[in-house]
Coordinates of C-alpha atoms and ligand atoms in Angstrom, one line a residue:
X1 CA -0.2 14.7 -24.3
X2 CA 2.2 14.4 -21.2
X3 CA 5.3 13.4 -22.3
X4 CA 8.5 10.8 -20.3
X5 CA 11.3 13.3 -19.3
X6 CA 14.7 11.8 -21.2
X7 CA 16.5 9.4 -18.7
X8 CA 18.7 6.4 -18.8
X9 CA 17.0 3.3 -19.1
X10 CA 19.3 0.1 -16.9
X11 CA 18.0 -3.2 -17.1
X12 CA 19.9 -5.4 -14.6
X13 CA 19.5 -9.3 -14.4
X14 CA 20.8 -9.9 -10.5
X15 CA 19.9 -8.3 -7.6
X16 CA 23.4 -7.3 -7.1
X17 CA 23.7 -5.8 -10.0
X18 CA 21.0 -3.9 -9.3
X19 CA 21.6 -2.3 -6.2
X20 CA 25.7 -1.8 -7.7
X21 CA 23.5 0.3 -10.1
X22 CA 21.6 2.0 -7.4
X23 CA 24.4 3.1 -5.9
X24 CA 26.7 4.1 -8.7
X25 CA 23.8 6.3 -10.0
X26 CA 23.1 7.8 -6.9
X27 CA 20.4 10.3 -5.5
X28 CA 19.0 10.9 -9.1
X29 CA 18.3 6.4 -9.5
X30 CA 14.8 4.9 -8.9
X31 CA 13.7 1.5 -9.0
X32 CA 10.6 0.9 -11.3
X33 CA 8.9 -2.4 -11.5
X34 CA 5.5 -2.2 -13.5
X35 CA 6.0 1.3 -14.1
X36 CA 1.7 1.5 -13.4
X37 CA 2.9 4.7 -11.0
X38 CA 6.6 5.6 -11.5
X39 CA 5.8 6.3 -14.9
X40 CA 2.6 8.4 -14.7
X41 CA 4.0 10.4 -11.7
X42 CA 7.8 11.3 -13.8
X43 CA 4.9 12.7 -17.0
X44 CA 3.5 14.6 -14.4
X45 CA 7.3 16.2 -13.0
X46 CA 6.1 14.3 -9.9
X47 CA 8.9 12.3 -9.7
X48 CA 12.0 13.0 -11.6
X49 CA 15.1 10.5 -11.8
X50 CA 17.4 10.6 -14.0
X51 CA 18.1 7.0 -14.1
X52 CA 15.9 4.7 -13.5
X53 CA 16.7 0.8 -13.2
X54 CA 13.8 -1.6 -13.9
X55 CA 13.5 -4.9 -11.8
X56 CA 11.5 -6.7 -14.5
X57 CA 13.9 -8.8 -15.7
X58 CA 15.1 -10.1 -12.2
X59 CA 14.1 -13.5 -11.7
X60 CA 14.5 -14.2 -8.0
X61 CA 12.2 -11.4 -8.0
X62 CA 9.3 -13.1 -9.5
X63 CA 9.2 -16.3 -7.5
X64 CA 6.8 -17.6 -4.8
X65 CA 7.5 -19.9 -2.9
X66 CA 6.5 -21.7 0.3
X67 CA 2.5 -22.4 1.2
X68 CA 0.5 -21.7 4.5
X69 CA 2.2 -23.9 6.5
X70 CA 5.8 -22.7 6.7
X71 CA 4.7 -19.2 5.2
X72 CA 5.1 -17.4 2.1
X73 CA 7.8 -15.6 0.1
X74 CA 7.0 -13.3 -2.9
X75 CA 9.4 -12.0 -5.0
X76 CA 8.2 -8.1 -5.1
X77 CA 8.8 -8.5 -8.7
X78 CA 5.4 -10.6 -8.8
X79 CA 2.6 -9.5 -11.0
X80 CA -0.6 -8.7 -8.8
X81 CA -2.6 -10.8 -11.3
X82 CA -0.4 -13.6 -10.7
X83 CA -0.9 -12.9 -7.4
X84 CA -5.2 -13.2 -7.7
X85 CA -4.7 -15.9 -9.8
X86 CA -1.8 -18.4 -7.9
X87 CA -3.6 -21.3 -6.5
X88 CA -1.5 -21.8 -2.8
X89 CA -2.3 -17.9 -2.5
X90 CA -5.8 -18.4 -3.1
X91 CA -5.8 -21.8 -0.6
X92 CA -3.8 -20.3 2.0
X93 CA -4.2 -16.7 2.0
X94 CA -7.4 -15.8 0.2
X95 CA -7.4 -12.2 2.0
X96 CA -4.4 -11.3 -0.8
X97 CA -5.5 -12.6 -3.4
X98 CA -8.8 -11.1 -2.9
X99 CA -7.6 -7.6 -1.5
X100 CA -5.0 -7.8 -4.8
X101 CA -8.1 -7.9 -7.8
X102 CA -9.9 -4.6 -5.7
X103 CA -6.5 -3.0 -7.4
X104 CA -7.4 -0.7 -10.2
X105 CA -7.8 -3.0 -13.7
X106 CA -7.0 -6.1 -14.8
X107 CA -4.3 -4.9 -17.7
X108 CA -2.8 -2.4 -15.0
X109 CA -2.6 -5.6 -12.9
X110 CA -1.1 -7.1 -15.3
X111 CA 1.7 -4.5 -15.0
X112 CA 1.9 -3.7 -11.6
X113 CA 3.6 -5.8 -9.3
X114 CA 3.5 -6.3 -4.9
X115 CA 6.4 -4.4 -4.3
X116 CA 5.6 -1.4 -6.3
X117 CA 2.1 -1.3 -4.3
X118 CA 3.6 -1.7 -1.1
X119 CA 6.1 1.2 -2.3
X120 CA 3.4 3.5 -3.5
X121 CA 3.4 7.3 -3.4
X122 CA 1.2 8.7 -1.4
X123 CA -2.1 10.7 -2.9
X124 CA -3.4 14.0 -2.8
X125 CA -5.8 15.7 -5.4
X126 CA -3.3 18.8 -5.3
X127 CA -0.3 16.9 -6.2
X128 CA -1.6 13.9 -8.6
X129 CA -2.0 16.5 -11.0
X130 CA 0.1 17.7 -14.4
X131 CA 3.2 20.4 -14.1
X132 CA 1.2 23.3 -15.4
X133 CA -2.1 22.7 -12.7
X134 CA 0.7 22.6 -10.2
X135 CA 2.5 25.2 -11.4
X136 CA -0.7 27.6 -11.3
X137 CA -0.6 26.9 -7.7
X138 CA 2.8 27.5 -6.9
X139 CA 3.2 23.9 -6.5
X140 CA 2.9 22.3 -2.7
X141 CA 5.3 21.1 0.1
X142 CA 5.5 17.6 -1.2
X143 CA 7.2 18.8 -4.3
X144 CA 8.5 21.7 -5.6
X145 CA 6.4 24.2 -2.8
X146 CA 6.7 25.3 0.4
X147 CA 2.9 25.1 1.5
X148 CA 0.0 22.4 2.2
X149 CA -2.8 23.6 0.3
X150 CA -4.7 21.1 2.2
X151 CA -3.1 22.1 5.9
X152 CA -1.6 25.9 5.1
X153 CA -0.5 26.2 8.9
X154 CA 1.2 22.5 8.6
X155 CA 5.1 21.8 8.1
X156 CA 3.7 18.4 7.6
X157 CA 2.7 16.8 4.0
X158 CA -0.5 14.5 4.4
X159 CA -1.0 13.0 1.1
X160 CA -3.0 9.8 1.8
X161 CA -1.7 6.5 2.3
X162 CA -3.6 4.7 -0.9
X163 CA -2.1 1.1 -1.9
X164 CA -4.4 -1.9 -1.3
X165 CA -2.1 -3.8 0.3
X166 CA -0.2 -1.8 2.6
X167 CA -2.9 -2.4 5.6
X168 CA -3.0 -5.9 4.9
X169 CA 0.5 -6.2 5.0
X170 CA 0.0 -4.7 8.2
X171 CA -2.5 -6.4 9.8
X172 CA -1.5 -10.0 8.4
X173 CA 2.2 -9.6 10.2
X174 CA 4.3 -9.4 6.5
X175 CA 7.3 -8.9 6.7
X176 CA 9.9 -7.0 3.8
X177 CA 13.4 -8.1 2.6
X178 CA 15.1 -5.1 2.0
X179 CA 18.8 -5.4 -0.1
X180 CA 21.4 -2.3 -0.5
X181 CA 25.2 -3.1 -1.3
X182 CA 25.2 -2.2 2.5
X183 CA 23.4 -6.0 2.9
X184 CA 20.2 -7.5 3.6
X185 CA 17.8 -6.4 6.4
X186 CA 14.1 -7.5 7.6
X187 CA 11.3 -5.6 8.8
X188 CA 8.2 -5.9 9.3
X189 CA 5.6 -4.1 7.3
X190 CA 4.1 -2.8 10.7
X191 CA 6.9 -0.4 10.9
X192 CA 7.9 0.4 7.7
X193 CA 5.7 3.4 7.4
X194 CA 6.1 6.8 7.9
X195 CA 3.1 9.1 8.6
X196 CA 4.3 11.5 6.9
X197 CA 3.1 12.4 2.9
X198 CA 6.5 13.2 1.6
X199 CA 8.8 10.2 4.1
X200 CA 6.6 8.0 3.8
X201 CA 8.7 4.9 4.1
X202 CA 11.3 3.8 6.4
X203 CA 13.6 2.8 3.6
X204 CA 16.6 4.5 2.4
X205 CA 16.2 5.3 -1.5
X206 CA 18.6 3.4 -2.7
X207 CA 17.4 -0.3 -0.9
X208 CA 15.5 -2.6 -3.5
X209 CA 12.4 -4.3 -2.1
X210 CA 13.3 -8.0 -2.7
X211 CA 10.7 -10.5 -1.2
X212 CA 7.7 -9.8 1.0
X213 CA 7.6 -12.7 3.9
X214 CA 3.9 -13.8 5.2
X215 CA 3.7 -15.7 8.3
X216 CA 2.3 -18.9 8.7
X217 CA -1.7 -19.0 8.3
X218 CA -2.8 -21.9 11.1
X219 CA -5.1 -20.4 13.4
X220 CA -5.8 -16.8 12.0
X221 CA -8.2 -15.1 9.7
X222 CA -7.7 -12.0 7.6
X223 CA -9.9 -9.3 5.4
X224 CA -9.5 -6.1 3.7
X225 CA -12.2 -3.9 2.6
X226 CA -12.4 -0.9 0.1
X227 CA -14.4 2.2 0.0
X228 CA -13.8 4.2 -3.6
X229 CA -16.3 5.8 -5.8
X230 CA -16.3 3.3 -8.7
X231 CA -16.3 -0.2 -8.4
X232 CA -14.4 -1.0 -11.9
X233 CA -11.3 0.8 -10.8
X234 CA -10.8 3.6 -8.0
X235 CA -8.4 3.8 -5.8
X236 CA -9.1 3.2 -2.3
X237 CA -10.7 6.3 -0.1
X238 CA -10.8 4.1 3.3
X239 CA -9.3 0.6 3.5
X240 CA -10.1 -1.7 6.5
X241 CA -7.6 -4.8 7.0
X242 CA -8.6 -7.1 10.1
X243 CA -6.9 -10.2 11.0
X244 CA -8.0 -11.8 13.8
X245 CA -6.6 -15.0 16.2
X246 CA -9.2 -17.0 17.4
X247 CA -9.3 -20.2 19.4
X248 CA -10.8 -23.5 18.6
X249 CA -13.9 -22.1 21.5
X250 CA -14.6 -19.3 18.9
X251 CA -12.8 -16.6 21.6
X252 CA -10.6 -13.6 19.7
X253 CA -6.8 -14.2 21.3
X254 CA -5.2 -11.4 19.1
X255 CA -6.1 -8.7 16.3
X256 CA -5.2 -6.4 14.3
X257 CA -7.3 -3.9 12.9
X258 CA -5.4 -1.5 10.3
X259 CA -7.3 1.5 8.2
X260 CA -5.7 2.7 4.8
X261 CA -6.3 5.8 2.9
X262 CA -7.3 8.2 5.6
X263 CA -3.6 9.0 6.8
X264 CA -0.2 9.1 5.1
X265 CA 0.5 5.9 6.8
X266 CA -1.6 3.1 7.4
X267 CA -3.6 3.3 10.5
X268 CA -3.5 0.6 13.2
X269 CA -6.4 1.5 16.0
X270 CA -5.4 -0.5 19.0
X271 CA -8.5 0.5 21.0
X272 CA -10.1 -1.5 18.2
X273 CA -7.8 -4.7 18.7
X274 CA -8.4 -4.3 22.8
X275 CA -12.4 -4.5 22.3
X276 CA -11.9 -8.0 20.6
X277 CA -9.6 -9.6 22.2
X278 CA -10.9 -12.1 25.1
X279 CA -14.4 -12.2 23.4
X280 CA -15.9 -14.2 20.8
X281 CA -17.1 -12.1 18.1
X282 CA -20.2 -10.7 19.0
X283 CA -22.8 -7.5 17.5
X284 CA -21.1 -5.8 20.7
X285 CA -17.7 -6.3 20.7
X286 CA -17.3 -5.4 17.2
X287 CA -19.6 -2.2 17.0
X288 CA -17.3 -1.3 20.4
X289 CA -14.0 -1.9 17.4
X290 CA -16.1 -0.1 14.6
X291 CA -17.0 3.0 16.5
X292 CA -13.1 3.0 18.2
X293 CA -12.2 2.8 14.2
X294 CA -14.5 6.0 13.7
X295 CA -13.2 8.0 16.7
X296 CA -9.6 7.7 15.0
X297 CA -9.8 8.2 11.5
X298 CA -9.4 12.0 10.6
X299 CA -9.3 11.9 6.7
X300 CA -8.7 15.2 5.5
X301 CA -10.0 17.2 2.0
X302 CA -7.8 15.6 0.2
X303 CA -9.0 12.5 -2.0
X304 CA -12.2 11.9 -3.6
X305 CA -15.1 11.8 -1.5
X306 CA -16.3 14.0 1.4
X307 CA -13.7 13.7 4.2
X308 CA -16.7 13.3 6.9
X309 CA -18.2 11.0 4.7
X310 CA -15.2 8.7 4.9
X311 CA -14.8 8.8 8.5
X312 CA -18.5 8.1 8.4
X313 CA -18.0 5.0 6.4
X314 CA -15.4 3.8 8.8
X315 CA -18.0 2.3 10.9
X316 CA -19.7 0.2 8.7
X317 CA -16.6 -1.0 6.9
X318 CA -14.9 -2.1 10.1
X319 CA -18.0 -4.0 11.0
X320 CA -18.9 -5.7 7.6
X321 CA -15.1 -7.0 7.8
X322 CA -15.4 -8.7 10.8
X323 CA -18.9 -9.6 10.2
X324 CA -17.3 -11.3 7.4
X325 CA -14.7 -13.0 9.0
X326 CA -17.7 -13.8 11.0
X327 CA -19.2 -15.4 8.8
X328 CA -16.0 -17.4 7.7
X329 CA -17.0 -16.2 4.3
X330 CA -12.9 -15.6 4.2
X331 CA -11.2 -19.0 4.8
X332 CA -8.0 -19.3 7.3
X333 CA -5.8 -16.5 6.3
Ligands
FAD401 C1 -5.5 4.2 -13.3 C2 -4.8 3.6 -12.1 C3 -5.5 3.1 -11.1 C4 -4.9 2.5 -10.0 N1 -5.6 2.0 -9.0 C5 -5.0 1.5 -7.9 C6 -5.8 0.9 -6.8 O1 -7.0 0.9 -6.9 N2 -5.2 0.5 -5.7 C7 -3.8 0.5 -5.6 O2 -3.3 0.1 -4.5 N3 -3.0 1.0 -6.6 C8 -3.6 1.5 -7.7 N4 -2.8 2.0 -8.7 C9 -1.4 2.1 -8.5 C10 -0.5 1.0 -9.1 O3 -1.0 0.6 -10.4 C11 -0.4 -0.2 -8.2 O4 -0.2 0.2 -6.9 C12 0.8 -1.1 -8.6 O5 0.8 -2.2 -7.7 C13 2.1 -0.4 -8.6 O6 3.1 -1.4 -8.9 P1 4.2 -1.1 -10.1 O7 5.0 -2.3 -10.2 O8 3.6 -0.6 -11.3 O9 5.0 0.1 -9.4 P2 6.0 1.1 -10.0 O10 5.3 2.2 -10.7 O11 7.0 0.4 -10.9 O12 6.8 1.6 -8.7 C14 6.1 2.2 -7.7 C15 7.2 2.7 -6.7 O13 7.8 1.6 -6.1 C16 9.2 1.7 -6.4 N5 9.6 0.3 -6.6 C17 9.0 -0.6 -7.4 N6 9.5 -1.9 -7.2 C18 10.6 -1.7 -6.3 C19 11.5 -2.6 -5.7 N7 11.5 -3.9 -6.0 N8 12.4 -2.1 -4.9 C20 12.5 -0.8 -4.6 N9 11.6 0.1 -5.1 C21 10.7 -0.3 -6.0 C22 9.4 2.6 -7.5 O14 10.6 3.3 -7.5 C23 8.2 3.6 -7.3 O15 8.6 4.5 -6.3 C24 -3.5 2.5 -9.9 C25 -2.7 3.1 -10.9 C26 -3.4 3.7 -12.0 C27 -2.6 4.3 -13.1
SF4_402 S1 -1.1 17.2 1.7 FE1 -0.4 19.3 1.3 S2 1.8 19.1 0.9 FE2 1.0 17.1 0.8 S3 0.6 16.8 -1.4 FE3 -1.3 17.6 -0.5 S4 -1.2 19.8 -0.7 FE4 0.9 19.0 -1.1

């Protein structure tokens, strides 16, 4: 049985408090939230703070607030099954709420929050396993090593980009309240990541993830769809987020079309958005943004699944999303 390393255990009530703890424990703090990965990856060596200081009991963390029409805050302290369940999520921005219950199970959802998805460690079958497997290895770059087992000539780690909502995030326009004892700052979600499997975030470690901010959802349309290898719980192998613009006459004014878990950042394939926009959705246009999809995602042998087979797949996931925005099977946002 893989056991917790020992560590000190904070529990602050305040974001202030929290980030004062942050910073008085230094380089060897980590925020947990749900603990669904921090707490698997410290059993595992992966990750190894000494003190770790759990948002859980935050409130302004675990509020939601606003609707469609003047946008949303979530508190990144919000539960994804609150998230699939909340009824002005579900009204105004049914691509969440739907992308949220494709993550893993519902008593891990229970756990697991937004902010810890949108904060996840990147994947790679020779890192997400135990300290001995590793250590017959001689470990890799990402921790511990000094090679890529999956890229031996590369200086570069490229574990896989694998949280749900990350592309959505993308796509959709979120944007992230980030909080140090430094201050507050904004980004958007578009920025925030790094491709690159051991940087993988443009965040200094010791900023807590306080709200996520989605834009108002008038006059746009978003989706996100999975590939993984079993439908119950799997993480994803390929993630396709679209959000389109379109105008009353059916025409595409703007899109977005962001893949996940083929790069250690989410992909956003602007030869994709180009073929859209200034046409209505038609067979053409969007086999013209599936096959611009295909040409850019480069998956390596890394996650489950073939990595041809996942750029294969690319194609027809890029095309039954906006078939199904399409279809208006997905409601305004
Ligand atoms: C069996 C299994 C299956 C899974 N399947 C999926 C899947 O299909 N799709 C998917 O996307 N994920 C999956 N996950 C991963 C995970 O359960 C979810 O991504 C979940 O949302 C993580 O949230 P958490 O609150 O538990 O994160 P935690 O484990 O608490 O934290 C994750 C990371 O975020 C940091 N963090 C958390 N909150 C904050 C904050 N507010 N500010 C700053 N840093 C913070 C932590 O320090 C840590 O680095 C799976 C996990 C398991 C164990
Ligand atoms: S991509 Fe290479 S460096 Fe990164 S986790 Fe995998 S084997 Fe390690």
């Amino acid at each position: 049985m893989m056991r917790l390393p020992k560590f000190t255990y904070l529990v602050p009530r305040t974001i202030g408090d929290a980030v004062r703890m942050m910073g008085e424990a230094g380089p060897v703090g980590q925020f947990v939230a749900g603990g669904t990965d921090l707490y698997p990856n410290m059993k595992r060596r992966q990750q190894t703070p000494r003190t770790v200081i759990s948002v859980g009991r935050i409130s302004e963390l675990h509020r939601i607030e606003g609707d469609g029409k003047e946008g949303l805050r979530i508190g990144a302290g919000v539960s994804l099954t609150e998230i699939v369940e909340h009824a002005v999520v579900n009204r105004d921005y049914p691509s969440l709420a739907r992308a949220a219950r494709l993550i893993s199970t519902p008593t891990l959802r229970n756990m697991g929050t937004i902010g810890g998805n949108l904060l996840l460690d990147t994947r790679c079958n020779y890192y997400d396993q135990n300290y001995e497997w590793r250590k017959g290895i001689n470990f890799c770059l990402k921790k511990d090593g000094d090679v890529c087992w999956v890229a031996p000539g590369s200086e570069k780690c490229w574990a896989v980009q694998s949280a749900d909502l990350v592309p959505l995030m993308v796509a959709v326009g979120a944007r992230l309240r980030l909080v140090s004892t430094v201050g507050d700052r904004l980004v958007e979600a578009r920025g925030f990541y790094n491709d690159d499997g051991i940087e993988y975030l443009r965040k200094r470690p010791e900023e807590l993830l306080a709200e996520i901010r989605l834009p108002p959802a008038a006059g746009w349309r978003a989706v996100y769809k999975k590939l993984r290898r079993r439908g119950a719980f799997d993480f994803p192998v390929l993630g396709v987020a679209a959000r389109l613009d379109v105008e009353e006459g059916g025409t595409v004014v703007g899109a977005r079309v962001v893949l996940g878990g083929v790069a250690p950042a989410p992909l956003e394939v602007e030869a994709a958005a180009q073929a859209l926009v200034g046409h209505r959705l038609e067979e053409e246009s969007m086999r013209a943004a599936a096959e611009a999809c295909y040409l850019r995602a480069r998956p390596l042998d890394n996650t489950d699944h073939l990595m041809n087979y996942r750029k294969q797949m690319a194609r027809p996931f890029v095309l039954r999303a906006l078939q199904e925005l399409k279809a208006g099977m997905t409601d305004a946002g």
